[in-house]
Short mmCIF file of C-alpha atoms in Angstrom, two decimals:
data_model
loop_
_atom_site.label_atom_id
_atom_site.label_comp_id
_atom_site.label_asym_id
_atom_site.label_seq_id
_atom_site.Cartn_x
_atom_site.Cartn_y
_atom_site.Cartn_z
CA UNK A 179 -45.14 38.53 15.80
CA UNK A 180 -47.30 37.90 18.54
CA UNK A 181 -48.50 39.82 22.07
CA UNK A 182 -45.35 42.06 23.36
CA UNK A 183 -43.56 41.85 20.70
CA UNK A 184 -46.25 42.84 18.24
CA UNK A 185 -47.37 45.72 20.29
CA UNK A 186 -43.57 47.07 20.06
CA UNK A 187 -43.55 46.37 16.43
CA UNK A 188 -46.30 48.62 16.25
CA UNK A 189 -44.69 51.40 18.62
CA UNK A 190 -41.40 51.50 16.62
CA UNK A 191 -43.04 51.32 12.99
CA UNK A 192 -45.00 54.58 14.07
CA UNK A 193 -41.95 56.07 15.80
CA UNK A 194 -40.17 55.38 12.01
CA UNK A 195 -38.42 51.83 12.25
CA UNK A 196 -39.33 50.06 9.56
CA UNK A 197 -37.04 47.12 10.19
CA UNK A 198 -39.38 44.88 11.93
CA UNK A 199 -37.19 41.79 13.32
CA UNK A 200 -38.02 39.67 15.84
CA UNK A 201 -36.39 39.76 19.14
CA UNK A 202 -33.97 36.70 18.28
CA UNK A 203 -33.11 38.58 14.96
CA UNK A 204 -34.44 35.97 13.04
CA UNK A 205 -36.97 37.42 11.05
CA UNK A 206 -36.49 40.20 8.76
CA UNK A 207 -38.76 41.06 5.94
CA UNK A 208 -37.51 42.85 3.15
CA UNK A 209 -40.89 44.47 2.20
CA UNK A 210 -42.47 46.88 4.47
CA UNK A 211 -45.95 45.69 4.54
CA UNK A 212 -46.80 45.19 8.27
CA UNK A 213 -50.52 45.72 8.23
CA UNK A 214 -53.15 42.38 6.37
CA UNK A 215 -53.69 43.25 3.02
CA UNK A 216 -57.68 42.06 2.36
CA UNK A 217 -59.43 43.69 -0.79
CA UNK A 218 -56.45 46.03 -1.94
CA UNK A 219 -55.56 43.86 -4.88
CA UNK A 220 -51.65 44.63 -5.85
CA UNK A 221 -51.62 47.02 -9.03
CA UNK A 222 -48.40 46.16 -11.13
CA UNK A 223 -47.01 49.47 -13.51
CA UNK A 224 -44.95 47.89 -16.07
CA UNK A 225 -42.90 51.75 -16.98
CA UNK A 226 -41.90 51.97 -13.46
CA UNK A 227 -41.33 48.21 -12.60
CA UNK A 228 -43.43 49.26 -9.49
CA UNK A 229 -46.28 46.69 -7.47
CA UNK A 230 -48.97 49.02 -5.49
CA UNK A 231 -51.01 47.98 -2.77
CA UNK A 232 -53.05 49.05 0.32
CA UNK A 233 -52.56 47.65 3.79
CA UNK A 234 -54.51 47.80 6.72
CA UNK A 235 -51.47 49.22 8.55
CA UNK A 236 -52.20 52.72 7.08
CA UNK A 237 -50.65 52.92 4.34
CA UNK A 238 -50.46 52.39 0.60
CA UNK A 239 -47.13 50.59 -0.47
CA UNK A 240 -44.88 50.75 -3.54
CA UNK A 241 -42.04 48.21 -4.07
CA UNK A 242 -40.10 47.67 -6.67
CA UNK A 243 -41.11 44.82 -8.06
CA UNK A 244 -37.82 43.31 -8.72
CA UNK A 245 -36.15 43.88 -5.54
CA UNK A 246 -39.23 43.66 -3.24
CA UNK A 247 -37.47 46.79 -1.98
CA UNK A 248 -40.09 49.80 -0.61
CA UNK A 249 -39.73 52.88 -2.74
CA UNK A 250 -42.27 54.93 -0.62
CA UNK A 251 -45.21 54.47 1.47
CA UNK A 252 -48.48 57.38 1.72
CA UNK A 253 -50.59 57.69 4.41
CA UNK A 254 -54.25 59.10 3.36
CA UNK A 255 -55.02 61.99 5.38
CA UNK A 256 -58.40 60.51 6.15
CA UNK A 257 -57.07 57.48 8.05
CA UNK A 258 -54.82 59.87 10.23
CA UNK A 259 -57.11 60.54 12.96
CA UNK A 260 -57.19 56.29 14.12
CA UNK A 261 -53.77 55.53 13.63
CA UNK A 262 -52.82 56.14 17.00
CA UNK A 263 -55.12 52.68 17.73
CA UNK A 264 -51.94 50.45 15.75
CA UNK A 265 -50.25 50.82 19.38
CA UNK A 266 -53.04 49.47 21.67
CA UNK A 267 -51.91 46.76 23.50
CA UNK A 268 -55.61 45.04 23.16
CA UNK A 269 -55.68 46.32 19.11
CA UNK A 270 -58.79 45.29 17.65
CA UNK A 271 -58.63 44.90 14.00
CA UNK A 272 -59.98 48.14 11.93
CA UNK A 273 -59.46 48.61 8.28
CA UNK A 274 -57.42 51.80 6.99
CA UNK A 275 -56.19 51.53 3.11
CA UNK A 276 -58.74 48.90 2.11
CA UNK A 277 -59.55 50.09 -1.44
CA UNK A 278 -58.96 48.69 -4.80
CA UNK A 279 -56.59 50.42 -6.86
CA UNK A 280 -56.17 52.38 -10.48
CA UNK A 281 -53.25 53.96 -12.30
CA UNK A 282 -53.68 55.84 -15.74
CA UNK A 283 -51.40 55.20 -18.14
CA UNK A 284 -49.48 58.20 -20.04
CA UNK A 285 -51.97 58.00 -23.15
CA UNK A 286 -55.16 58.78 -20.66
CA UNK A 287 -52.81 61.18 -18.51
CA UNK A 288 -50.32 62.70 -21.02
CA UNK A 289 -46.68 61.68 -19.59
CA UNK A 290 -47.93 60.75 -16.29
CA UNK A 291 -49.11 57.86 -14.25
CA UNK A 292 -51.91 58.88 -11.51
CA UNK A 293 -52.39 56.41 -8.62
CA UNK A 294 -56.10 56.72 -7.32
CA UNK A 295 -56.98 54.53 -4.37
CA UNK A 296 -60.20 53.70 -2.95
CA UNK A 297 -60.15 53.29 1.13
CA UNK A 298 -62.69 50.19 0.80
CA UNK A 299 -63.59 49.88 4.64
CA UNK A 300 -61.38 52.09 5.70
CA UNK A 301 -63.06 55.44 5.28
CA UNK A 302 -65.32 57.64 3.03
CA UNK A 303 -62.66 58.83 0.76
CA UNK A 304 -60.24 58.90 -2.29
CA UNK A 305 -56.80 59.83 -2.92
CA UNK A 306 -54.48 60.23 -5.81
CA UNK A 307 -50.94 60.57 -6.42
CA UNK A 308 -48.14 61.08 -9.35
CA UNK A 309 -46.63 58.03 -9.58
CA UNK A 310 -44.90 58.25 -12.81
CA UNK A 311 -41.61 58.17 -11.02
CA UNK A 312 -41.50 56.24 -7.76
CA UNK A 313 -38.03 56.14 -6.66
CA UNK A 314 -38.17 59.74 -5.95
CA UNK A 315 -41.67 60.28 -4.89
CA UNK A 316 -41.96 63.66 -2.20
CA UNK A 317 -45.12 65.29 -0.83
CA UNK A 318 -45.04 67.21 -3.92
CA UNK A 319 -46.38 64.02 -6.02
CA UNK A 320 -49.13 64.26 -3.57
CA UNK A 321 -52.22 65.56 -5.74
CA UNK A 322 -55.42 65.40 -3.90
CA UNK A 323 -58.15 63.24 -1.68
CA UNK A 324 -61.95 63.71 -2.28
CA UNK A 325 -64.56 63.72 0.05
CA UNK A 326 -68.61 64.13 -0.42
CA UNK A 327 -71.61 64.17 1.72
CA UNK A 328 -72.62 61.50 -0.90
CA UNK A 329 -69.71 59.01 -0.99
CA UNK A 330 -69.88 55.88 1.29
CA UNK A 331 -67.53 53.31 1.48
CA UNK A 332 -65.93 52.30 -1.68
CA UNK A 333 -65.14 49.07 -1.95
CA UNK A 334 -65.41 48.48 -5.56
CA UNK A 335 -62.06 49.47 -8.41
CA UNK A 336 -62.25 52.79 -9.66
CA UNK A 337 -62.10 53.68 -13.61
CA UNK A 338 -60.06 55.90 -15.56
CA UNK A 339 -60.65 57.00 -18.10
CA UNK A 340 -60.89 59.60 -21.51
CA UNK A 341 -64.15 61.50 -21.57
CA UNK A 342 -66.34 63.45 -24.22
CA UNK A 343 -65.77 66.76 -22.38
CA UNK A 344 -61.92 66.78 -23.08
CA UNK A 345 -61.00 65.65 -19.29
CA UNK A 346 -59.42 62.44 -18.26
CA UNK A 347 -61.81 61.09 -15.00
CA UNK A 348 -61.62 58.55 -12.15
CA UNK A 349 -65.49 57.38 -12.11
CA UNK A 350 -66.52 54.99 -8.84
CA UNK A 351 -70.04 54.05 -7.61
CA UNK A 352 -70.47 55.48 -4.20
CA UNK A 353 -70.51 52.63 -2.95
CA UNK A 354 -72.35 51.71 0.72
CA UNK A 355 -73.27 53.82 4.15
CA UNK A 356 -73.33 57.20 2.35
CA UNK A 357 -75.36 60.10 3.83
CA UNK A 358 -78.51 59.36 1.88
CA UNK A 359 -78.45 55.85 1.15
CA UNK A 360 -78.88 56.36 -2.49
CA UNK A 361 -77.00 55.03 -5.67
CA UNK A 362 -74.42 57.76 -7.43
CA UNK A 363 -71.95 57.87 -9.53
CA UNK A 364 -69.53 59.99 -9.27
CA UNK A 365 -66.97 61.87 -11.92
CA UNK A 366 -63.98 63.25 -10.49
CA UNK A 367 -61.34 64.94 -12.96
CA UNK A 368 -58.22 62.81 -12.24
CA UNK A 369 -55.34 65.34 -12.01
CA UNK A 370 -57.14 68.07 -9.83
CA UNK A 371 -59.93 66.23 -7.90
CA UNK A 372 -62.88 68.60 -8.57
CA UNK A 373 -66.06 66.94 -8.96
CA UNK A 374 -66.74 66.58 -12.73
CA UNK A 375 -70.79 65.42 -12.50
CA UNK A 376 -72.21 63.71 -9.77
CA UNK A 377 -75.59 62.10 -11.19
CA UNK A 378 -78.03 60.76 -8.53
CA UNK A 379 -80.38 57.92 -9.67
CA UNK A 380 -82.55 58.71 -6.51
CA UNK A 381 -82.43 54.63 -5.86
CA UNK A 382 -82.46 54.21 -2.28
CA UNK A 383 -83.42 56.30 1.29
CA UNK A 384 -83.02 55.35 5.10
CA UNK A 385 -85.12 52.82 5.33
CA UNK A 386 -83.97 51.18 1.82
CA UNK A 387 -80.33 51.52 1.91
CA UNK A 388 -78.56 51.32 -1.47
CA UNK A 389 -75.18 52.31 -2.66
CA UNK A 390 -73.77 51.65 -6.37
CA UNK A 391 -70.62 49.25 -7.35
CA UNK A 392 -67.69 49.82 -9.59
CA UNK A 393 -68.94 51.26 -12.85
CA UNK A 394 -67.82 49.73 -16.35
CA UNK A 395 -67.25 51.67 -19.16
CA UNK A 396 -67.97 51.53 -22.96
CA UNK A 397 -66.69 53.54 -26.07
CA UNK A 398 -69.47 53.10 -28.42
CA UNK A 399 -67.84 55.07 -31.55
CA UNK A 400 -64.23 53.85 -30.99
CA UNK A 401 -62.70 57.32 -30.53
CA UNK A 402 -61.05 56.57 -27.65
CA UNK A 403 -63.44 58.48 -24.99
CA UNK A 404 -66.30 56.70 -22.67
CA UNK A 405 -69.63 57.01 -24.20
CA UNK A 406 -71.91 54.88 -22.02
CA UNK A 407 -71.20 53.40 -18.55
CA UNK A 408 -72.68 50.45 -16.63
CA UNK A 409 -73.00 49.95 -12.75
CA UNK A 410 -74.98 47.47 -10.52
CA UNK A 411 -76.96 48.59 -7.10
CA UNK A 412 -78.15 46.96 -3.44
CA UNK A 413 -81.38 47.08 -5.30
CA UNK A 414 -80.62 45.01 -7.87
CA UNK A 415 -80.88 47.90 -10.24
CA UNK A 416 -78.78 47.99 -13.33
CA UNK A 417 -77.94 51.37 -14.82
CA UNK A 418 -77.00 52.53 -17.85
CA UNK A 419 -75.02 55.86 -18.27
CA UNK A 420 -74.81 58.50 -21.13
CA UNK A 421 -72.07 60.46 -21.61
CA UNK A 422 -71.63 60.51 -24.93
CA UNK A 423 -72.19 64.49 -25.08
CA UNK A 424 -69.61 66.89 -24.85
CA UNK A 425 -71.06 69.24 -22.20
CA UNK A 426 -70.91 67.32 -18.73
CA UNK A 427 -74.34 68.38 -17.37
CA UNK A 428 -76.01 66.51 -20.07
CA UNK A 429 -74.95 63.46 -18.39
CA UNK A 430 -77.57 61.48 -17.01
CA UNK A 431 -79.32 57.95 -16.71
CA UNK A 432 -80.12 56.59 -20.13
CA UNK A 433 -83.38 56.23 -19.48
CA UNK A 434 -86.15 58.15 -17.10
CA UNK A 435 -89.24 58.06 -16.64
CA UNK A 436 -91.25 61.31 -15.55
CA UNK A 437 -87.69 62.53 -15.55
CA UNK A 438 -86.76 59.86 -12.57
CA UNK A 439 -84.01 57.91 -13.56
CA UNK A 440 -84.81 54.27 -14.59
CA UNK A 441 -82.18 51.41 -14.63
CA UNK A 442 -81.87 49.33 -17.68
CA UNK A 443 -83.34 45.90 -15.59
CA UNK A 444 -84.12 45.27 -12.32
CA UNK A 445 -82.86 41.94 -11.13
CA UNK A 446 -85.41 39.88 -9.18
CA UNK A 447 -85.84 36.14 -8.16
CA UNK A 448 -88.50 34.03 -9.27
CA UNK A 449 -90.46 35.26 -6.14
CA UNK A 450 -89.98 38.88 -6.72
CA UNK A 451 -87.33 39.56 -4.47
CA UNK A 452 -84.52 42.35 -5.51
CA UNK A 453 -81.07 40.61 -5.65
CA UNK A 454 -78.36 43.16 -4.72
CA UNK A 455 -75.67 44.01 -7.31
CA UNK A 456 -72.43 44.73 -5.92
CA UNK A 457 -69.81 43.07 -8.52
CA UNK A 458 -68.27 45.19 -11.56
CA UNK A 459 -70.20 44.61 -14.95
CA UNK A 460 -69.11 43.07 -17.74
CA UNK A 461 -69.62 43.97 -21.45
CA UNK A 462 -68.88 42.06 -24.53
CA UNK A 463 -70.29 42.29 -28.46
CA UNK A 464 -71.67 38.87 -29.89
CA UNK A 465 -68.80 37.77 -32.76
CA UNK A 466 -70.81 34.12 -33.11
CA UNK A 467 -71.50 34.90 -36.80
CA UNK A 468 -75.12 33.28 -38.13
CA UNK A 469 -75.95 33.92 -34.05
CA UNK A 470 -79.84 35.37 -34.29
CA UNK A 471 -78.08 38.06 -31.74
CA UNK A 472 -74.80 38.60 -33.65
CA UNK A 473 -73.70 42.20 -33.62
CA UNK A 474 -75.35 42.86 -30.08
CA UNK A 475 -73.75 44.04 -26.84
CA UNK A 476 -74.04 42.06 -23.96
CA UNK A 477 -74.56 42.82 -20.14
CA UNK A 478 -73.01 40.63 -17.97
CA UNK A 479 -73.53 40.64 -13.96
CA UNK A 480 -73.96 38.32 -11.11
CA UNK A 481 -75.73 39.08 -7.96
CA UNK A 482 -75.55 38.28 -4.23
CA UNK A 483 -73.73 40.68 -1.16
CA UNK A 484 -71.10 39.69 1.11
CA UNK A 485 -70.99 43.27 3.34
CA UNK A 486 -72.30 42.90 6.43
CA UNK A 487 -72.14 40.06 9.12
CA UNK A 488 -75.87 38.98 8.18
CA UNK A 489 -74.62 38.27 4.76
CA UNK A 490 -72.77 35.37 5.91
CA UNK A 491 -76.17 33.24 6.49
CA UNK A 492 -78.02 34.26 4.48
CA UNK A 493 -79.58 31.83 1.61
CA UNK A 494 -81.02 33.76 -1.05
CA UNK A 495 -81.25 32.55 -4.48
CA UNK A 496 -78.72 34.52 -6.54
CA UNK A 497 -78.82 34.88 -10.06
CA UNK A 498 -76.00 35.07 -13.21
CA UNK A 499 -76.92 37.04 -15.83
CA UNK A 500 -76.02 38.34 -19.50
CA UNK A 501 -78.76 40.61 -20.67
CA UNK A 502 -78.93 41.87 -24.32
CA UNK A 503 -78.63 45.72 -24.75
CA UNK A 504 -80.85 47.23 -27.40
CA UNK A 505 -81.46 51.06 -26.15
CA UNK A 506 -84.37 49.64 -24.05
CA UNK A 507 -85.50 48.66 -20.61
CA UNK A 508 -85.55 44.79 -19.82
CA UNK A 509 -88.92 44.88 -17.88
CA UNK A 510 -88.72 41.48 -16.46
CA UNK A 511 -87.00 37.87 -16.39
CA UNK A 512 -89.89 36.79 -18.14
CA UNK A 513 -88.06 37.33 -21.45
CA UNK A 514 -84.55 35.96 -20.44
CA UNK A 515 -84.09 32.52 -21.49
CA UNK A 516 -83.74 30.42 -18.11
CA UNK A 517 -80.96 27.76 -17.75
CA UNK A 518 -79.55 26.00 -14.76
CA UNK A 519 -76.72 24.38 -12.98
CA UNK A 520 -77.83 20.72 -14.49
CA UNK A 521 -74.98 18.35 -13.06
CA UNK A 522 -73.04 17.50 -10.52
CA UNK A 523 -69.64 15.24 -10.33
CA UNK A 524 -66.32 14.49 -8.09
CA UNK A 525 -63.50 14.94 -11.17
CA UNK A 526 -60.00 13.75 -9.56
CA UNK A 527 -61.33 14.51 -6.17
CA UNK A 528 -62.39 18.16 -6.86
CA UNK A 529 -66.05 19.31 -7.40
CA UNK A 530 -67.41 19.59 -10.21
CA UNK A 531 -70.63 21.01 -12.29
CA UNK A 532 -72.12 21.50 -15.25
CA UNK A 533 -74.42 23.60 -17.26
CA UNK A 534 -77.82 23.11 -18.87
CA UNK A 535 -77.90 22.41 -22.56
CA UNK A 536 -79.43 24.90 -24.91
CA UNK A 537 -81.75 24.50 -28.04
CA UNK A 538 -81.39 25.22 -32.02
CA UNK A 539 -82.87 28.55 -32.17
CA UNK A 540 -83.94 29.44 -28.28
CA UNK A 541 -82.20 32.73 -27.89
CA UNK A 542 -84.17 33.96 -30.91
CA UNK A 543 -86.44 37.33 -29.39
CA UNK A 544 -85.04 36.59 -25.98
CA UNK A 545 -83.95 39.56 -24.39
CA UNK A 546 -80.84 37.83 -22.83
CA UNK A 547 -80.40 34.46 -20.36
CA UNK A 548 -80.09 33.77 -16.19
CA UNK A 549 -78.95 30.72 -13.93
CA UNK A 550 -80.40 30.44 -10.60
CA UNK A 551 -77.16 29.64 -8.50
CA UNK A 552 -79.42 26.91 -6.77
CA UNK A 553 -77.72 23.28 -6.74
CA UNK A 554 -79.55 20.40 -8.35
CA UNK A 555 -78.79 18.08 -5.39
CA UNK A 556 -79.00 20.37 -2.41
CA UNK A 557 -80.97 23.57 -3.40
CA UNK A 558 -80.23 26.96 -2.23
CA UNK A 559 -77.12 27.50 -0.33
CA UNK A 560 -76.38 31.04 -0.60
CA UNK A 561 -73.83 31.12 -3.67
CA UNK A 562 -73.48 34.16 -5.15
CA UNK A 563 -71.56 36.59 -7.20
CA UNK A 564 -69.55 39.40 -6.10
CA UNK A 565 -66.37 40.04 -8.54
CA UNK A 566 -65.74 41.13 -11.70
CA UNK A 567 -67.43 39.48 -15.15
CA UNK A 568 -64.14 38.77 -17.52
CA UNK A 569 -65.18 38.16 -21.13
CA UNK A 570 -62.99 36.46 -23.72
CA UNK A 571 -65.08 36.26 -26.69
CA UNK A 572 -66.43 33.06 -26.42
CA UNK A 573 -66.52 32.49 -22.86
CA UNK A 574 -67.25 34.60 -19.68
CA UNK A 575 -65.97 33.94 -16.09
CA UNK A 576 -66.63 34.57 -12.60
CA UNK A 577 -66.15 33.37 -9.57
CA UNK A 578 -69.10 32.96 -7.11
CA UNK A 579 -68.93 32.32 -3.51
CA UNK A 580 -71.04 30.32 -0.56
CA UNK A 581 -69.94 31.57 3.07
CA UNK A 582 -69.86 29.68 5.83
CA UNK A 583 -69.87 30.50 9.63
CA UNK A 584 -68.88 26.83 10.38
CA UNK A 585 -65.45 27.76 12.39
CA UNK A 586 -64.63 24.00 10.88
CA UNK A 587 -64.83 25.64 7.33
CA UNK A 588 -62.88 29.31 7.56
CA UNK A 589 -64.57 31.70 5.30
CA UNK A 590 -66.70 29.15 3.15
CA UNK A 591 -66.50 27.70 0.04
CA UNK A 592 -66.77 28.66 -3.95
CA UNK A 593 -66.05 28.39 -7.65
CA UNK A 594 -64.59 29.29 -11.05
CA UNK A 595 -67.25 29.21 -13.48
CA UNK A 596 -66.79 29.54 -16.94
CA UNK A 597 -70.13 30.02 -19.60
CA UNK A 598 -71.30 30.62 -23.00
CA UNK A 599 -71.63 34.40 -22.98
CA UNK A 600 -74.49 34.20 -25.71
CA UNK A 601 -76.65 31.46 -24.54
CA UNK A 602 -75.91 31.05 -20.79
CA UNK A 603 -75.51 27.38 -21.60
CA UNK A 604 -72.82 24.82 -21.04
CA UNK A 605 -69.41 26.05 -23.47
CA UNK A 606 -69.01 23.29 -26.36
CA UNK A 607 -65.59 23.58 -25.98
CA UNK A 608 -63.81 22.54 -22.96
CA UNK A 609 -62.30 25.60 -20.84
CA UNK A 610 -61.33 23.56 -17.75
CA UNK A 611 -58.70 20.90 -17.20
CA UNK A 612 -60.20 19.32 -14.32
CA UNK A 613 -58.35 16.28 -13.81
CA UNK A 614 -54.74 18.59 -14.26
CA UNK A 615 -53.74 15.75 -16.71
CA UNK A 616 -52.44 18.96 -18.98
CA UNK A 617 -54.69 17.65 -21.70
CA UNK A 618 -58.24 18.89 -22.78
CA UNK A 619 -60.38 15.61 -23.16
CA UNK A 620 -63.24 13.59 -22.26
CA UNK A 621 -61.86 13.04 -19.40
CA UNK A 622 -62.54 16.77 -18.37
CA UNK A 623 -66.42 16.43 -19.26
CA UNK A 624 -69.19 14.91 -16.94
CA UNK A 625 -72.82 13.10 -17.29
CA UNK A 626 -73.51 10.41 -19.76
CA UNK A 627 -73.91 13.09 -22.57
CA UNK A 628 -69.86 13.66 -21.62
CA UNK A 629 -70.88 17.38 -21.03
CA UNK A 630 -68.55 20.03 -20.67
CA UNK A 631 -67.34 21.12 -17.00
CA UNK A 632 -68.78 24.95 -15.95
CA UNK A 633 -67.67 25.21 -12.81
CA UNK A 634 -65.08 23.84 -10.48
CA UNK A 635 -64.03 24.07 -7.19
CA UNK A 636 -60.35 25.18 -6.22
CA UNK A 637 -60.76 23.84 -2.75
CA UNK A 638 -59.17 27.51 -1.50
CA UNK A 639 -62.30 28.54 0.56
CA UNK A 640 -63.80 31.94 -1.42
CA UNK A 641 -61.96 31.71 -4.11
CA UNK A 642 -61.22 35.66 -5.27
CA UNK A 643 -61.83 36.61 -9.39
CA UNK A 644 -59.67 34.40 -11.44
CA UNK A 645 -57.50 35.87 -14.32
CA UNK A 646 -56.43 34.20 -17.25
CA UNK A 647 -52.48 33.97 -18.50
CA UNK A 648 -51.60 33.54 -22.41
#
């Protein structure tokens, strides 16, 4: 709907029609999401048959996934005070319920499913709610929002998860434009909101602003509870958690120095420069038997920001990484085992790259790998990396991402990349079908060594984290 008729959309939505047709009658949509839905990725509960998602219309939305039918709609009590600006004529677009989403299942939660939502650009807060039975959801079900001096905007996906201490948490980085500018992390017991720990890497100030992404977790005795946790800054700081003790104020950064916290690895370009973190973590244990790392745990990350409008031009080499974690600090790239984005190729009129090659034997003492996102043709462009690091044993995927403020090219440009998690180098199997011939041959491979493709484009301008089915 456009002009008038949008503006009295909005006035009747607020006033409690939810019917939103057209003036002919024409359109009627049987969901009730009015508002754009940006970085509130749906959240699917298989018990309740019931899709989650946040809207920029105010509210977070549950349909029935099998009906598309609404089964209730909650508006966070920290987005009340701008809703009134849905009925301006001359509405300017603001976000409201812009936050990724979490449930718990009834294991972490006993019998219950908690909804926690993030506000992402919305506002400094989070809110949770019983879900566990949707259809007949009542302010009751409401449980609590959180608020701190020391949270910013969240935009990354909160954890749940089992903890040492006997408590079931929601753990989130504080993400960006907090009150000090530093990097926290932040524990929050799920089912009453208090503040668990709060542990303060003193990263950051006013005139270095930093703020810390969505944290990934690790249960290092297989118990079932988080023992370690993993979380990326502005700074290009990687942290490592422990919270492997039972008493919550022994939480802290793994490692300090003169009781400062210090992160794990700071991630710099070949010049020096930090490269901000702002994409969830992956983890992953190397399975390659008769690998000289076999056994170890892996760090994976990307870097690169895509926050603020200057983001958009700028050209800074970012970096993929998988670092190897041994219980020490990674002082430098200096003992990460460089590779690169070797080749280039139009596959069935879709771009197409591949990865450098590796060596018998040249991960042996390194300390983990990195690729420069820097084309071999055209140089730096600004790619970078900004989602989440999926592992699958014997390859690890992202998506990176090149803006563009060319009105000619809306939003920019990117790709799936798939790697060898233990070497950084080109997979030996092939993971893409490039040509979508539904087979897996050479004709998916490029160069004259018939190498296997890394990366490809989808040709859907920033392409958002990929997942993978079966």
């Amino acid at each position: 709907l456009t002009g008038d008729d949008c503006a009295q959309a909005r006035i009747n939505w607020l006033r409690g029609d939810r019917s939103l047709e057209d003036p002919s009658g024409a359109l009627r949509r049987r969901s009730k999401v009015h508002g754009d839905v940006i970085s509130s990725s749906p959240y699917y509960v298989k018990s309740s048959n019931t899709l989650f998602v946040g809207a920029n219309d105010g509210m977070l939305h549950a349909i029935d996934a099998a009906t598309g039918n609404e089964r209730f709609v909650y508006v966070p009590n920290a987005v009340f005070s701008k809703l009134y600006k849905l009925t301006q004529p001359g509405y300017s677009h603001e976000y409201f319920v812009d936050g990724e989403i979490a449930v718990s299942t009834t294991y972490e939660t006993t019998g219950k499913n908690i909804l926690v939502g993030a506000l992402g650009r919305g506002g400094k807060a989070l809110y949770a709610l019983d879900v566990t039975n949707p259809a007949s959801f009542d302010g009751s079900k409401v449980l609590w929002e959180f608020t701190d001096a020391d949270l910013g905007l969240v935009l990354g996906k909160p954890l749940i998860a089992k903890l040492n201490n006997g408590k079931t948490a929601v753990i989130v980085g504080n993400g960006y434009n907090s009150s000090t500018e530093r990097a926290m992390l932040f524990v929050i017991d799920v089912e009453t909101g208090n503040l668990i720990r709060k542990i303060d890497t003193q990263a950051g100030s006013s005139s270095a602003s930093n703020g810390m992404a969505s944290p990934r977790g690790w249960d290092s005795d297989g118990n079932g509870t988080l023992d370690m946790l993993y979380a990326g800054d502005l700074l290009g700081n990687v942290w490592k958690f422990d919270l492997s003790s039972a008493t919550a104020t022994s939480w802290q950064s793994a490692y300090t120095v003169s009781t400062v916290p210090a992160p794990m690895h700071v991630a710099l370009d070949a010049s020096g420069n930090r490269q901000p973190i702002t994409g969830m973590i992956g983890l992953g244990i190397n399975g390659r038997k008769g690998d000289a790392n076999f056994g170890k745990r892996y760090v994976f990350f990307g870097t690169g920001r895509y926050i603020t409008t200057s983001d958009v031009t700028n050209t800074a080499v970012q970096s993929w990484y998988g670092l190897i974690d041994e219980d020490a600090v990674i002082s430098d790239r200096s003992v990460l085992r460089q590779r690169s984005i070797a080749l280039e190729a139009t596959v069935n009129g879709s771009a197409t790259r591949a990865f450098s090659l590796p060596t018998a034997g040249d991960m042996s003492g390194k300390k983990g790998w990195y690729v420069d996102l820097v084309s071999p043709t055209s140089g730096a462009l600004g790619e970078r990396m900004i989602g989440e690091h999926k592992f699958f044993g014997t390859v690890l995927m992202a998506a990176s991402m090149t803006p563009s403020s060319d009105v000619c090219v809306p939003g920019g440009t990117g790709w799936l990349n798939a790697i060898d998690p233990f070497t950084g180098a080109a997979l030996t199997n092939l993971f893409f079908d490039a040509n979508n011939d539904l087979q897996f041959n050479d004709t998916d491979r490029i160069g004259t060594d018939k190498r296997s493709i890394g990366s490809i484009n989808p040709d859907i301008n920033l392409p958002s984290d990929a997942i993978l089915i079966g």
